[in-house]
Coordinates of C-alpha atoms in Angstrom, one line a residue:
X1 CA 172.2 84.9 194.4
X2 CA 173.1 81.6 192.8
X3 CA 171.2 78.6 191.7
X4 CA 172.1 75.6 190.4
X5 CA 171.0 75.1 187.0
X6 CA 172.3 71.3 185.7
X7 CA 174.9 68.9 185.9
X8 CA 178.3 70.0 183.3
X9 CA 178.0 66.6 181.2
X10 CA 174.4 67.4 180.9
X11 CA 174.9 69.9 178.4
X12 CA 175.5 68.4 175.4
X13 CA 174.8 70.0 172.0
X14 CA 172.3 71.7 174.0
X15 CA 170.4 71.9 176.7
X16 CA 167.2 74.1 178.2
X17 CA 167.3 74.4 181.6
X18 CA 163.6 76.2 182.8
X19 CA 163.7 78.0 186.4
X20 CA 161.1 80.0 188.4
X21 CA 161.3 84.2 187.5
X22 CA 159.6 86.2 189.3
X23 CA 157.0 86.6 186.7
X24 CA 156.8 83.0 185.9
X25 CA 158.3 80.2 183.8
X26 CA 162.1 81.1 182.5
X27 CA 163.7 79.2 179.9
X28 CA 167.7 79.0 179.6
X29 CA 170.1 77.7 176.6
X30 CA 173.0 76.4 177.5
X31 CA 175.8 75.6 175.3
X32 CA 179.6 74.3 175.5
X33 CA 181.7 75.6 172.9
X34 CA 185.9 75.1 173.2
X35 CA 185.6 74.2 176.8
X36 CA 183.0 77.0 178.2
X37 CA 179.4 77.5 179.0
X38 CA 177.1 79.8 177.5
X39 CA 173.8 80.5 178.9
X40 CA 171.1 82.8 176.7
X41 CA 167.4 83.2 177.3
X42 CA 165.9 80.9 175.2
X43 CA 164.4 83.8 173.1
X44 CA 165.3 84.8 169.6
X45 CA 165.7 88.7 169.3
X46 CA 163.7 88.7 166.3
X47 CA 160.1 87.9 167.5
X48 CA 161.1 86.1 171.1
X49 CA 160.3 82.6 170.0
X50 CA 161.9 79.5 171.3
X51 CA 165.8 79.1 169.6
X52 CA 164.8 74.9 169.8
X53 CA 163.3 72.5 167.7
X54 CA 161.9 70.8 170.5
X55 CA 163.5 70.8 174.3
X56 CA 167.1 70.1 173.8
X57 CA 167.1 70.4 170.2
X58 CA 169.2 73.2 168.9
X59 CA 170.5 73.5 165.1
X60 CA 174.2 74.1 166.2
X61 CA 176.4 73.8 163.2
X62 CA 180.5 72.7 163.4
X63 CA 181.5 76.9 163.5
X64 CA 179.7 77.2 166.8
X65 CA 176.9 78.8 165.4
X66 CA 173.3 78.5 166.3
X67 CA 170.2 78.6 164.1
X68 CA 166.7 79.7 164.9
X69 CA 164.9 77.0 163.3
X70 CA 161.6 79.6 163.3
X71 CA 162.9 82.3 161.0
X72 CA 167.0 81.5 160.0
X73 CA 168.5 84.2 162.4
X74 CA 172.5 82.4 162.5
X75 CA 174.2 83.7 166.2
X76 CA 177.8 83.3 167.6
X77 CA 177.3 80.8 170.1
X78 CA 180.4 82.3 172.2
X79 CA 179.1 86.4 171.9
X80 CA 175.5 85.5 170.8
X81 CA 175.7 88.0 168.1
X82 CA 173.1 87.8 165.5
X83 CA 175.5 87.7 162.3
X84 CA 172.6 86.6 159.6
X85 CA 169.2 86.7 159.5
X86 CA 166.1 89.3 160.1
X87 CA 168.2 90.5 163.1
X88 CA 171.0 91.5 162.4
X89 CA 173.5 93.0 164.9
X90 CA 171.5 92.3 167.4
X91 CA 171.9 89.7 170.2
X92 CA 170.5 86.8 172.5
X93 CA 170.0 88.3 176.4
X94 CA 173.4 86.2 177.7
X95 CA 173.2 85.3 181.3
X96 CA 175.9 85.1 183.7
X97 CA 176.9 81.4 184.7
X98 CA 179.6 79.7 186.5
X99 CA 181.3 76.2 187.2
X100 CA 181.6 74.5 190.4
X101 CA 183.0 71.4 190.4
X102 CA 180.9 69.6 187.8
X103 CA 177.6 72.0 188.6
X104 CA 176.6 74.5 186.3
X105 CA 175.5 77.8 188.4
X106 CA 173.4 81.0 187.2
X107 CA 174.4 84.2 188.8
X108 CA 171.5 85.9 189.3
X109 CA 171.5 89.9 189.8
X110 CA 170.6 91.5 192.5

């Protein structure tokens, strides 16, 4: 299944895209870096809180890296590896997206 998450130039620095789950409300990062998407639950490893400020407000620094503004966990935006911070080697749930034309698309499984 496939659903249409946002428009490309949407993105930004940033953006949090929230969809229905079958369990209720799901929040989605998604971040360009060199050109690609990245899509992560919105949920740091560490203690699952939000990875924004405020919606649409991510710390993303210049080396494509993204701070948890809750507890300093630092993650590769293009692996999401956890590379400092209280979580160490862990890393954000990616989620499988694609481009159409200028339409960002979530691959959902099943």
């Amino acid at each position: 299944m496939v659903r249409d998450l946002c428009g490309l130039g949407e993105i930004g620095d940033g953006l949090e895209v929230q969809v229905d789950g079958p369990d209720g409300p799901v929040f989605i990062a998604l971040f360009r870096l060199a050109g690609d998407v990245h899509a992560y639950l919105n949920a740091c490893p560490h203690l699952g809180r939000s990875l924004s400020l405020a919606p649409d407000e991510f710390c993303v620094g210049d080396d494509g890296r993204l701070l948890c503004p809750h507890h300093g966990a630092c993650f590769e935006l293009a692996t999401g590896k956890c590379v400092s911070g209280p979580c160490v080697g862990d890393s954000l749930k990616r989620l499988e997206v694609e481009i159409a034309g200028d339409r960002v698309l979530l691959r959902e499984p099943g």
